[in-house]
Coordinates of C-alpha atoms and ligand atoms in Angstrom, one line a residue:
X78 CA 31.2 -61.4 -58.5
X79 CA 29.3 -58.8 -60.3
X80 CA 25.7 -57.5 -60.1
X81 CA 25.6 -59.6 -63.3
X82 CA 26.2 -62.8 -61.0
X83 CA 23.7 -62.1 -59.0
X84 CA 21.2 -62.7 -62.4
X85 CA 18.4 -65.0 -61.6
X86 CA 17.3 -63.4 -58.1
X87 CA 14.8 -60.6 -58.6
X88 CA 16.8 -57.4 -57.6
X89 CA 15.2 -54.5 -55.6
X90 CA 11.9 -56.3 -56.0
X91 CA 9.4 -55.7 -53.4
X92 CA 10.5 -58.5 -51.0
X93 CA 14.3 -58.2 -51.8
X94 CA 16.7 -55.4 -51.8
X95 CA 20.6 -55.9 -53.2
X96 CA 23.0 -53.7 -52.6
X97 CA 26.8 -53.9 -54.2
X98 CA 27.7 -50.8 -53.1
X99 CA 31.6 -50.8 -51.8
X100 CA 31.0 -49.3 -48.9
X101 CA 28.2 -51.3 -48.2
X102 CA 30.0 -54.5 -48.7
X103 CA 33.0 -53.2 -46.3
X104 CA 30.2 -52.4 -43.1
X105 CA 28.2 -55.3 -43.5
X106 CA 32.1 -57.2 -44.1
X107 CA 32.2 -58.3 -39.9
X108 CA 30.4 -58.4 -37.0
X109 CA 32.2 -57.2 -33.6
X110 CA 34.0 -60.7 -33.2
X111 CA 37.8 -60.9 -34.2
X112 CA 38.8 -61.0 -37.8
X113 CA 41.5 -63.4 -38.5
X114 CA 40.3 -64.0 -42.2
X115 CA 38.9 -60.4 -44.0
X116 CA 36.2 -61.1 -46.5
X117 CA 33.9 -59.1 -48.1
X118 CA 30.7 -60.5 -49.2
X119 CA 29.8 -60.2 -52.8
X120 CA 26.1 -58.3 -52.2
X121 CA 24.0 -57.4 -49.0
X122 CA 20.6 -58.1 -49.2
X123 CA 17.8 -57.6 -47.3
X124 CA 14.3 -59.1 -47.7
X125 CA 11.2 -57.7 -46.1
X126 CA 9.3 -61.2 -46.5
X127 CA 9.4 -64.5 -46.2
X128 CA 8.4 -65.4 -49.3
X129 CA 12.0 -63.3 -50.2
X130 CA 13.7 -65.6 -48.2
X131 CA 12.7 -68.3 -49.7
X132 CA 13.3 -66.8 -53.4
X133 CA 17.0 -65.9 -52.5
X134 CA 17.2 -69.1 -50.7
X135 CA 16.5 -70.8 -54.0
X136 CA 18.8 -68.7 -56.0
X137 CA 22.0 -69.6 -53.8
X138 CA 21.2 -73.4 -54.1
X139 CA 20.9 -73.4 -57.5
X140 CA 24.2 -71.1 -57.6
X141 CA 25.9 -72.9 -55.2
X142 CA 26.3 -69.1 -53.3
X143 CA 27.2 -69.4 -49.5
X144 CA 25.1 -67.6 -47.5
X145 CA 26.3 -65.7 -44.4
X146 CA 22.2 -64.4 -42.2
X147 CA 23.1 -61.5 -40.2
X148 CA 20.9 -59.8 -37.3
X149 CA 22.4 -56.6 -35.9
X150 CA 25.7 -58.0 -36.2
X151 CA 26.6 -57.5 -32.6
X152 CA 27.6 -61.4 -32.3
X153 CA 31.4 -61.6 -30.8
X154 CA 32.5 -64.4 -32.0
X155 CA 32.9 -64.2 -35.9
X156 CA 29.7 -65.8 -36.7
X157 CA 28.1 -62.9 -39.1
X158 CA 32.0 -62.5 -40.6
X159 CA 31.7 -62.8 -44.7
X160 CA 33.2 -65.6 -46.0
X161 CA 34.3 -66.0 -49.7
X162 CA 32.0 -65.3 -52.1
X163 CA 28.8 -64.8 -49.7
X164 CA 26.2 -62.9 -49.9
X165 CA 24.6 -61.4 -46.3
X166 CA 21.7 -62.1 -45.9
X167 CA 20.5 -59.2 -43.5
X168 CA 17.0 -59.9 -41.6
X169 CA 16.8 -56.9 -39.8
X170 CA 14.0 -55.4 -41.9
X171 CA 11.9 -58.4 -41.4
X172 CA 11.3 -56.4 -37.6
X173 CA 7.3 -56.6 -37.1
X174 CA 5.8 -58.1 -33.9
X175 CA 3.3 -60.1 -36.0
X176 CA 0.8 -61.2 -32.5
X177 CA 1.5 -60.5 -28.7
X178 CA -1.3 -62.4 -27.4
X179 CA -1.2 -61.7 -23.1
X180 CA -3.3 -64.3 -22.2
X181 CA -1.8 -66.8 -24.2
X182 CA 1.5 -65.2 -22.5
X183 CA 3.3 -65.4 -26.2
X184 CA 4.5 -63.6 -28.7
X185 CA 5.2 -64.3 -32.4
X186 CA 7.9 -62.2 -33.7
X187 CA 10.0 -61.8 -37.0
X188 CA 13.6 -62.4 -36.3
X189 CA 14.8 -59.1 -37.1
X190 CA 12.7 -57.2 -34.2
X191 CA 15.2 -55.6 -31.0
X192 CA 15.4 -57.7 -28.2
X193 CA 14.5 -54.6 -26.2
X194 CA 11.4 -53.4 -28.5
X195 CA 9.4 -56.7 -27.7
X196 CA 10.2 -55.8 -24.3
X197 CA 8.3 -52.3 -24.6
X198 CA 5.6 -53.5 -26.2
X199 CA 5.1 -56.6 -23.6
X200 CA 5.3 -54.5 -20.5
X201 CA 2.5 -52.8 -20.3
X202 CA 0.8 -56.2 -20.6
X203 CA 2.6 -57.0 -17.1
X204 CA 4.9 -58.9 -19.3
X205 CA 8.4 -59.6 -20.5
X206 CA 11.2 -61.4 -22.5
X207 CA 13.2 -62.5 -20.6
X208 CA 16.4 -63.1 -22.4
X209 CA 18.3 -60.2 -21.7
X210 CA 22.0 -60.0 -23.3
X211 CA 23.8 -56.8 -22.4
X212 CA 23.1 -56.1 -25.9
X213 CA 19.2 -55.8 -25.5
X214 CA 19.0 -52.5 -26.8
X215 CA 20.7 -53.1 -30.1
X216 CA 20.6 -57.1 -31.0
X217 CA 17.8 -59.0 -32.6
X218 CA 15.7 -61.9 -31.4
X219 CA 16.6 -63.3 -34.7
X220 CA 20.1 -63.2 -34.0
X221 CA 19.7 -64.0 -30.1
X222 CA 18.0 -67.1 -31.1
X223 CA 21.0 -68.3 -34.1
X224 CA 23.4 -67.9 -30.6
X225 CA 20.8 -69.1 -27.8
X226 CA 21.8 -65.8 -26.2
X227 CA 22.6 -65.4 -22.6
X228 CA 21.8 -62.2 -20.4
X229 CA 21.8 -60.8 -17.2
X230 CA 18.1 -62.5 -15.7
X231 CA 19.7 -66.0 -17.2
X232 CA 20.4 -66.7 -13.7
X233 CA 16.6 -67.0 -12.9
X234 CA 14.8 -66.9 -16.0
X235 CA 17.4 -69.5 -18.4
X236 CA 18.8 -68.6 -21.9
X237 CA 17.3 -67.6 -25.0
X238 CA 16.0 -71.6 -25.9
X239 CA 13.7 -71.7 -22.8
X240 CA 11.9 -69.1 -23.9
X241 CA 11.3 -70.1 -27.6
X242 CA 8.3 -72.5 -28.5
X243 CA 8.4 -72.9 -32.0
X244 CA 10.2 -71.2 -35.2
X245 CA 9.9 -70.4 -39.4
X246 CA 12.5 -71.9 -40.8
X247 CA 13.4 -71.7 -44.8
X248 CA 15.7 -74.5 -45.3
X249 CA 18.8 -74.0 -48.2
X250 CA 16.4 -74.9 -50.5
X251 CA 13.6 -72.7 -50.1
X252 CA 11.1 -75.2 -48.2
X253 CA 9.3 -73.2 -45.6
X254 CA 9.1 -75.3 -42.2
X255 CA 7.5 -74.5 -38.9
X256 CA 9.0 -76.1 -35.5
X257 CA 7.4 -76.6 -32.2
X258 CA 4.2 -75.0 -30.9
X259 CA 2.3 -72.3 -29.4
X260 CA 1.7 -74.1 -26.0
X261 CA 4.4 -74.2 -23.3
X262 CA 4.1 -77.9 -23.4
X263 CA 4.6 -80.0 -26.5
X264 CA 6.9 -83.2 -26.8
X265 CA 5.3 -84.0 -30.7
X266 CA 8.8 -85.1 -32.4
X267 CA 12.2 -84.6 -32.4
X268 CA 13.0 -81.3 -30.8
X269 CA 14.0 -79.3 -33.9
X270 CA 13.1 -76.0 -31.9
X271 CA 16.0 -76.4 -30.2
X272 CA 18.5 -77.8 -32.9
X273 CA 17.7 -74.9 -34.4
X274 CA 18.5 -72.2 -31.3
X275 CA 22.2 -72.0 -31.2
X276 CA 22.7 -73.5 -34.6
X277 CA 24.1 -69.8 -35.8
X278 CA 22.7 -69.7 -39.2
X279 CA 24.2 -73.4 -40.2
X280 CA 21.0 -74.8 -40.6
X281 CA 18.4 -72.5 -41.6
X282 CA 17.2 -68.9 -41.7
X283 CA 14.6 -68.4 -38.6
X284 CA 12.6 -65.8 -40.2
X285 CA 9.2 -66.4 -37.3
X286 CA 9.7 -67.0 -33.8
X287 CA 6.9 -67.6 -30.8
X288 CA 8.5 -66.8 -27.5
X289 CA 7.0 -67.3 -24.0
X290 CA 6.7 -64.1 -22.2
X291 CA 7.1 -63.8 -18.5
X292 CA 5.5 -61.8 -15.5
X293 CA 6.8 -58.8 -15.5
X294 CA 8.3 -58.1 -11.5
X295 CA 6.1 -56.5 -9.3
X296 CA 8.9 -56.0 -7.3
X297 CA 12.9 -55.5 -7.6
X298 CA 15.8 -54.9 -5.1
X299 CA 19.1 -54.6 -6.1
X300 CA 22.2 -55.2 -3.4
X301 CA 25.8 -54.4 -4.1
X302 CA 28.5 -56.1 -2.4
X303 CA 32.0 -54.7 -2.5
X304 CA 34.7 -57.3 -2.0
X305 CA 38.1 -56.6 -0.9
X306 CA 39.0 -59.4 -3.8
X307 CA 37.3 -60.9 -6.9
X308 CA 37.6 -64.3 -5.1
X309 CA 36.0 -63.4 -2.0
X310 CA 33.2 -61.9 -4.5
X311 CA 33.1 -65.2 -6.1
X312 CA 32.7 -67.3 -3.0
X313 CA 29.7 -65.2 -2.3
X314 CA 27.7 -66.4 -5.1
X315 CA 28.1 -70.1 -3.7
X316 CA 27.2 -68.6 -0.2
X317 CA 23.6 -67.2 -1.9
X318 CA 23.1 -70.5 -3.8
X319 CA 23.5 -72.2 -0.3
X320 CA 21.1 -70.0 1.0
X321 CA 19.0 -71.2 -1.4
X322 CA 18.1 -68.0 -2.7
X323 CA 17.4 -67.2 -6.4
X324 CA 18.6 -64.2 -7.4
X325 CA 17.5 -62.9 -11.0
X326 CA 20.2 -61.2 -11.9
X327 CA 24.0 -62.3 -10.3
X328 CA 26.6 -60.4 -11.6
X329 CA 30.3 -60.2 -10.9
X330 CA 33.1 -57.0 -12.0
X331 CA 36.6 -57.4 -10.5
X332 CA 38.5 -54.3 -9.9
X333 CA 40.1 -53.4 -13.3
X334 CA 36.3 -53.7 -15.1
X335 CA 35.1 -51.1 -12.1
X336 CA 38.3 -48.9 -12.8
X337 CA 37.6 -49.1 -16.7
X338 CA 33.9 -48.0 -16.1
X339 CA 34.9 -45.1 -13.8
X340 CA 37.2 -44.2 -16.4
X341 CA 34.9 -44.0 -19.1
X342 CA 31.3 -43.3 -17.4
X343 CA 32.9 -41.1 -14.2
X344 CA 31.8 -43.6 -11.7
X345 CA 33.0 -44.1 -8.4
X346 CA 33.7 -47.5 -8.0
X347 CA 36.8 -49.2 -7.7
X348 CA 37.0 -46.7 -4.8
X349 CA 33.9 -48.2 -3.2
X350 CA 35.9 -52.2 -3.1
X351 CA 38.6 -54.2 -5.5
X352 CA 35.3 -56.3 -6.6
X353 CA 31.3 -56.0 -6.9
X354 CA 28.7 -58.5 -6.8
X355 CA 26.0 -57.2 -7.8
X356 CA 22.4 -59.2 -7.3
X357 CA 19.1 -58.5 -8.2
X358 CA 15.5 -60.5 -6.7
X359 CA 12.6 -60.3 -8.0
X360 CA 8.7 -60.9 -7.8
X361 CA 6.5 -60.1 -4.3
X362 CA 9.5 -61.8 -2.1
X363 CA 12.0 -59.5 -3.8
X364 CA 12.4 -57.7 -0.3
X365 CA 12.8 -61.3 1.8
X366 CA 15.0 -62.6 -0.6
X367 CA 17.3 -59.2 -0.9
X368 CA 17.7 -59.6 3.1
X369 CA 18.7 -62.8 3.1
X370 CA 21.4 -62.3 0.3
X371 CA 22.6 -59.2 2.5
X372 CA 22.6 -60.8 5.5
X373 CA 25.0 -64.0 3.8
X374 CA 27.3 -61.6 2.3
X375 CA 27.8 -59.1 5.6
X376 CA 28.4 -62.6 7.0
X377 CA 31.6 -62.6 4.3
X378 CA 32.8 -59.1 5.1
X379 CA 31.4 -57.9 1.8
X380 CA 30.4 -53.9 2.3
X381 CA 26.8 -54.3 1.4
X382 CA 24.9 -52.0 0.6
X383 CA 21.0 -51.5 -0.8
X384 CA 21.0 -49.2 -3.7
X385 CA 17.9 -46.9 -3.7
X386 CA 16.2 -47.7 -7.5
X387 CA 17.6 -45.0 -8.9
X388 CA 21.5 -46.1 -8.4
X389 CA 20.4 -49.5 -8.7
X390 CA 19.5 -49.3 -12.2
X391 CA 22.7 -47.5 -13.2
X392 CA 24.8 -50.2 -11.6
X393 CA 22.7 -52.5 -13.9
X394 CA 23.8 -50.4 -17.0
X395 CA 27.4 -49.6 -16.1
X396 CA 27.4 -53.6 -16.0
X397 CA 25.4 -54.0 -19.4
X398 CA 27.9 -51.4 -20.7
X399 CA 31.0 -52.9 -19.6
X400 CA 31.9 -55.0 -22.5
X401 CA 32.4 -51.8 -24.4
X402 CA 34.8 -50.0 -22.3
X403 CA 37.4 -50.6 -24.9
X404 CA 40.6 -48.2 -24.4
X405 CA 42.0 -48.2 -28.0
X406 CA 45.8 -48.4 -26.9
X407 CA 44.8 -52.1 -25.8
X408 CA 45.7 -55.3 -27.7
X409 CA 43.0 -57.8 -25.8
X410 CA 41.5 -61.1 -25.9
X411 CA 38.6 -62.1 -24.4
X412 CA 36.4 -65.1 -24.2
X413 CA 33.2 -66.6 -22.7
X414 CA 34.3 -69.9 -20.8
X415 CA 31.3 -71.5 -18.4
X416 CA 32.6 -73.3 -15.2
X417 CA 30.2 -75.0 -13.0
X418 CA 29.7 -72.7 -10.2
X419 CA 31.7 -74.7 -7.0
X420 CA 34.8 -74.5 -9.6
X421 CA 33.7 -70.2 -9.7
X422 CA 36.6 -69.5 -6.7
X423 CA 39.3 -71.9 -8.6
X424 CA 38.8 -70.8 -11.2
X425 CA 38.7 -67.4 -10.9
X426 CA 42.2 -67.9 -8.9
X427 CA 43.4 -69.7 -12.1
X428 CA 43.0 -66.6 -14.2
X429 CA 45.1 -64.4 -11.9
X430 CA 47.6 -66.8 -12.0
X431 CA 47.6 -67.2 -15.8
X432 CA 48.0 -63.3 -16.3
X433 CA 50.9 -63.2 -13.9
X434 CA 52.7 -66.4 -15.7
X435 CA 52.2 -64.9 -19.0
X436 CA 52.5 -61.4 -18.1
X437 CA 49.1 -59.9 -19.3
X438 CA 46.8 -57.9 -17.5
X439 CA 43.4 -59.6 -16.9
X440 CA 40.0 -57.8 -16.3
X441 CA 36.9 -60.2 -15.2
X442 CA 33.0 -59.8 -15.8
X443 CA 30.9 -62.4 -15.0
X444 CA 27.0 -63.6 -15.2
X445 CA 28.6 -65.5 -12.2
X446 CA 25.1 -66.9 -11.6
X447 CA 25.8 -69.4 -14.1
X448 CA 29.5 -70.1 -14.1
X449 CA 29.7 -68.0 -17.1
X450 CA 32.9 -65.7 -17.0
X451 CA 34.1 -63.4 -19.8
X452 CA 37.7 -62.5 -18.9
X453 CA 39.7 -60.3 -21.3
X454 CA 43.5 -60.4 -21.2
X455 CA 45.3 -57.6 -22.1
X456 CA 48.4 -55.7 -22.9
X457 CA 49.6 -52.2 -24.0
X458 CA 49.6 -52.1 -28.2
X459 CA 53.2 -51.3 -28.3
X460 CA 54.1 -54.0 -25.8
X461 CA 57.1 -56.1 -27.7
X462 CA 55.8 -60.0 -27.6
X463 CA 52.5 -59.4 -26.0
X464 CA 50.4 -60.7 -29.2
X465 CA 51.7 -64.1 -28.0
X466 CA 51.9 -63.9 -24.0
X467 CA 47.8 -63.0 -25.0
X468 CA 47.3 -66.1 -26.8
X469 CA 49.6 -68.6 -24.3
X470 CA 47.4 -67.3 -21.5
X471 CA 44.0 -67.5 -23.7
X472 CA 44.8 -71.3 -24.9
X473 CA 45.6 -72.0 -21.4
X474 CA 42.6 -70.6 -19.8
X475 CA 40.6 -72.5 -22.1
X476 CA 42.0 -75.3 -21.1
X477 CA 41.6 -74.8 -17.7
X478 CA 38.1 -74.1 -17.8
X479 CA 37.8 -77.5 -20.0
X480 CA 39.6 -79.2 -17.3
X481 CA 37.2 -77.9 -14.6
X482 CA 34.4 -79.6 -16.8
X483 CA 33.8 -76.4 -18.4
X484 CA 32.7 -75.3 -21.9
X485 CA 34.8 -73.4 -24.4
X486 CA 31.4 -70.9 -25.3
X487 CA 28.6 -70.1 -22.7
X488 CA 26.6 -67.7 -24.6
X489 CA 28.3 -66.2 -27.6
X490 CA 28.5 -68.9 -29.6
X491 CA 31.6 -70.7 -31.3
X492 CA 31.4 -69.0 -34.7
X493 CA 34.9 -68.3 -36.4
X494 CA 37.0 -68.0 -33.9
X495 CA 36.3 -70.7 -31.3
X496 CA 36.2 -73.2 -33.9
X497 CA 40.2 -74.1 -33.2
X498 CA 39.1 -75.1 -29.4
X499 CA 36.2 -77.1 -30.3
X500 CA 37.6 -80.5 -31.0
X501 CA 38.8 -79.8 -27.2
X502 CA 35.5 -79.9 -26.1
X503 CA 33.6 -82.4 -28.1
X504 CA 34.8 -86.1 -28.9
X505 CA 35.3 -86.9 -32.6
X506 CA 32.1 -89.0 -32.9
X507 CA 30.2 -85.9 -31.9
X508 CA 31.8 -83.5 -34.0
X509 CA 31.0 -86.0 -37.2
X510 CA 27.6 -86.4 -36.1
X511 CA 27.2 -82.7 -36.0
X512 CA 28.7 -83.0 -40.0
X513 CA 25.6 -85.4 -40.7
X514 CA 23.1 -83.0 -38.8
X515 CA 24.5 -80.2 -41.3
X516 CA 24.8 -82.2 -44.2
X517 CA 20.7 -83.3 -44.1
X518 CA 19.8 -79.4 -43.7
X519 CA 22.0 -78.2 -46.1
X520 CA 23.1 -80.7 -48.5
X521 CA 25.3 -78.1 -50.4
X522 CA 26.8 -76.1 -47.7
X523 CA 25.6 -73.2 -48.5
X524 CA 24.5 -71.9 -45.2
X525 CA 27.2 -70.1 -42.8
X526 CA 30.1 -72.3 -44.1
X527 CA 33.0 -72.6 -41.9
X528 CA 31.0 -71.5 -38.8
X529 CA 30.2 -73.1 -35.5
X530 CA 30.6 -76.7 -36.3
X531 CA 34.3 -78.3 -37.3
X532 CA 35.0 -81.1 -40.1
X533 CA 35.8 -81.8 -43.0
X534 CA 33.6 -80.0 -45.6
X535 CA 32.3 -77.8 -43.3
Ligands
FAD293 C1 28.0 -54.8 -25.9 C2 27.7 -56.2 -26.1 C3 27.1 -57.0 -25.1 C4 26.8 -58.3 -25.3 N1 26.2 -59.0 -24.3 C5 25.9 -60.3 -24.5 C6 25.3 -61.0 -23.5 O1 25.1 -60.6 -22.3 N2 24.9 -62.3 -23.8 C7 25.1 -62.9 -25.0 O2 24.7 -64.0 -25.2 N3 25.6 -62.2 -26.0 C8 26.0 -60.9 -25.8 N4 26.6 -60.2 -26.8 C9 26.8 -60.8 -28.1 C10 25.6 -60.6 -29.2 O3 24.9 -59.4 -28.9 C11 24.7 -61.8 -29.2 O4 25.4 -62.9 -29.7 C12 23.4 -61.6 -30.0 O5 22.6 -62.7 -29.8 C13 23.7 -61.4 -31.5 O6 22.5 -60.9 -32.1 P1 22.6 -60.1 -33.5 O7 21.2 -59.7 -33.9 O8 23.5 -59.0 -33.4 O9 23.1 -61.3 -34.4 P2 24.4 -61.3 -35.4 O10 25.6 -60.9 -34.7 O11 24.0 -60.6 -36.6 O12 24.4 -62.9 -35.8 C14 24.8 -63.8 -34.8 C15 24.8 -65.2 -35.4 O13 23.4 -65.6 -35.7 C16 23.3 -65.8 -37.1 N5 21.9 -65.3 -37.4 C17 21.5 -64.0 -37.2 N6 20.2 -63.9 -37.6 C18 19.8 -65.1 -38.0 C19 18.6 -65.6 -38.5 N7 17.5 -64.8 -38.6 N8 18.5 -66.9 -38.9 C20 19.6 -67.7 -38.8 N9 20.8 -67.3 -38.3 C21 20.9 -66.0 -37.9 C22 24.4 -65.2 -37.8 O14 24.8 -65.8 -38.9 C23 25.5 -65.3 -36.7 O15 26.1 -66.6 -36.7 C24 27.0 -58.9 -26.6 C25 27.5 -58.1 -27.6 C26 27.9 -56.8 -27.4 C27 28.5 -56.0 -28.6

């Protein structure tokens, strides 16, 4: 399409800028989730209101123009990826905290705002967000909403949908709706707050969010285990949970992730154990609570130890950093099953097996506080076969994971590329009704076509 095409919509105005630019339309092309289909989108644009939302929005209906909304693009799983003949819709200029009210413990946001800037400006309040993806520092709340992101303080704190009380949403028409309420408490209606969270841009663009804000820890400990194994890590995350303990942040890196890390950050740690668990408590009982996790894991000949706050926090951030470890001569897959926790050991012992069978190498992170595992086969690039032995052992640990009463996506959403495992997961009647859901939304498909749901006409 030509700039011509894009007649009708108010270019460069002061709520909308366009941009056609081939270079432009190649960056804005993907996010950082596979590409199995390369698109380009036919303009980027970016409104800096609502009320330019609303005017594009109107434009693509009446063109019948899909329309892919992008955050920060840091999603993983193909959900910002162009499709044909898009236009992005890119919110991350709509990035004003519009109220942070403390004694109403809320904030109202536009979507486009960092995860980790609300943070700044909520904690000298005593406050926080607290949905915390490893991509805080870079992703938007916008975008962490469209996934119902996950994070490291999930474990204590829940997912990105228990912290959101109400939404703007412009519908593929244009319409203008608000969701939910200011008040923690509100049960008016059918809960299309949280339709909306995780519905990855397939139903309408969130361009206002309230969020809850939390206390702020007065306290924090941090304890590392080193495990001679990942499964003996694993087991001690039930052992905690026995204890009845509630850690804030539960984290688990098998050997190859610590090796990656030391490789790239010159860190120390494979030599310190073959697995970490690392755990972090919270709040005034941070101290109580951080001996009684060290006291169950010494019990499991973990080597324990209680890093000072200093080496604490750089644990933290090796962890948050060790999705992007990448080592270029890989080819790798890597996905984001959940298992409920007492199926953790299994399953981690069905991984190891899987890489062996299908001769792969496997490296494990995990926000093993909530089942949720993100294991990444891989193989050298010049390795004859291996793009297959990667995707025998990623179909089959899929599988597994389903099998343990799993799910195929715990945080990143199914987007483009988990679409193929979905009908795994979800009976036929639900994957029509999910058509319907769509179809009342967004009566012409224009919105994120192709992504997160599966069916015909989607
Ligand atoms: C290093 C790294 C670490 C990560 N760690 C985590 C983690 O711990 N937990 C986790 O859950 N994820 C994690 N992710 C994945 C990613 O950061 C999250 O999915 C994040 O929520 C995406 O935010 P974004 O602003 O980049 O959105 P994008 O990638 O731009 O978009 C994500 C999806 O939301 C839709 N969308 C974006 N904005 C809107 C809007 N305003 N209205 C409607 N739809 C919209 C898009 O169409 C797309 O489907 C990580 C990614 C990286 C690169």
């Amino acid at each position: 399409m030509s700039p011509n095409a894009l007649r009708g919509l108010t270019l460069n105005g002061p709520d909308l800028l366009v941009e056609t630019a081939p270079e432009i339309l190649a960056s804005y092309a993907t996010d950082q989730g596979p590409v199995l289909d390369y698109r380009e989108p036919v303009a980027v644009i970016w409104p800096t209101s609502v009320k330019g939302v609303q005017e594009m929005l109107r434009w693509a209906s009446a063109t019948g123009t899909p329309v892919v909304p992008r955050g920060a693009g840091t999603g993983v799983s193909g959900g910002a990826h162009a499709t044909v003949g898009c236009v992005i819709l890119c919110l991350d200029r709509m990035n004003r905290i519009r109220e942070l009210n403390a004694e109403d413990e809320v904030a109202v946001v536009e979507p486009g705002v960092i995860n980790a800037d609300l943070n700044a400006a909520a904690a000298p309040h005593g406050l926080m967000y607290a949905p915390d993806p490893a991509s805080y520092r870079i992703s938007t709340i916008g975008g962490n909403v469209a996934t119902n992101a996950g994070g490291l303080r999930c474990a204590k704190y829940g997912v990105t949908r228990d912290s959101v009380l109400g939404l703007d949403v412009v519908l593929a028409n244009g319409t203008l709706i608000s969701t939910g309420q200011r008040t923690f408490k509100g049960v008016a209606g059918y809960d299309l707050t949280s339709l909306f969270t995780g519905s990855e841009g397939t139903l309408g663009i969130i361009v206002g969010i309230t969020v809850r804000l939390r206390y702020l820890p007065a306290k924090t400990r941090t304890v590392a285990a080193f495990f001679p194994d990942f499964r003996a890590a694993a087991a001690g995350v039930l052992a905690v949970g026995a204890a009845r303990v509630q850690p804030a942040i539960m984290e688990l890196l098998d050997g190859a992730t610590l090796g990656a890390l030391d490789r790239v950050h010159g860190s120390t740690l494979r030599a310190r154990g073959n697995a970490l668990l690392l755990i972090q408590t919270d709040g005034f009982g941070a101290e109580a609570e951080a001996d009684v996790v060290r006291g169950v894991l010494t019990d499991l000949h973990g080597t324990v130890s209680a890093e000072d706050s200093t080496e604490a926090e750089r644990l933290i951030e090796l962890r948050r950093h060790s999705r992007g470890d990448a080592e270029v001569e890989q080819l790798r897959v890597g996905e984001d099953v959940a298992v409920p926790r007492s199926a953790l050991v299994r399953y981690v012992a069905e991984l190891e097996r899987m890489a062996g069978q299908h001769r792969v190498n496997l490296k494990v992170v995990a926000h093993a506080g909530d089942g949720n595992l993100h294991p990444t086969f891989w193989v050298q690039a010049d390795d004859g076969g291996g793009r297959e032995r990667l995707g025998a052992a990623l179909d089959e640990s899929i599988a597994v994971a389903l099998a343990m009463g799993g799910t195929i996506t715990g945080e990143h959403g199914v987007g483009q590329f988990k679409l193929p495992w979905l009908p795994q997961e979800q009976q036929a009647e639900v994957l029509e009704l999910q058509q319907r859901i769509k179809a009342v939304f967004d009566p012409e498909g224009i919105l994120n076509p192709g992504k997160a749901i599966t069916g015909a006409g989607v």
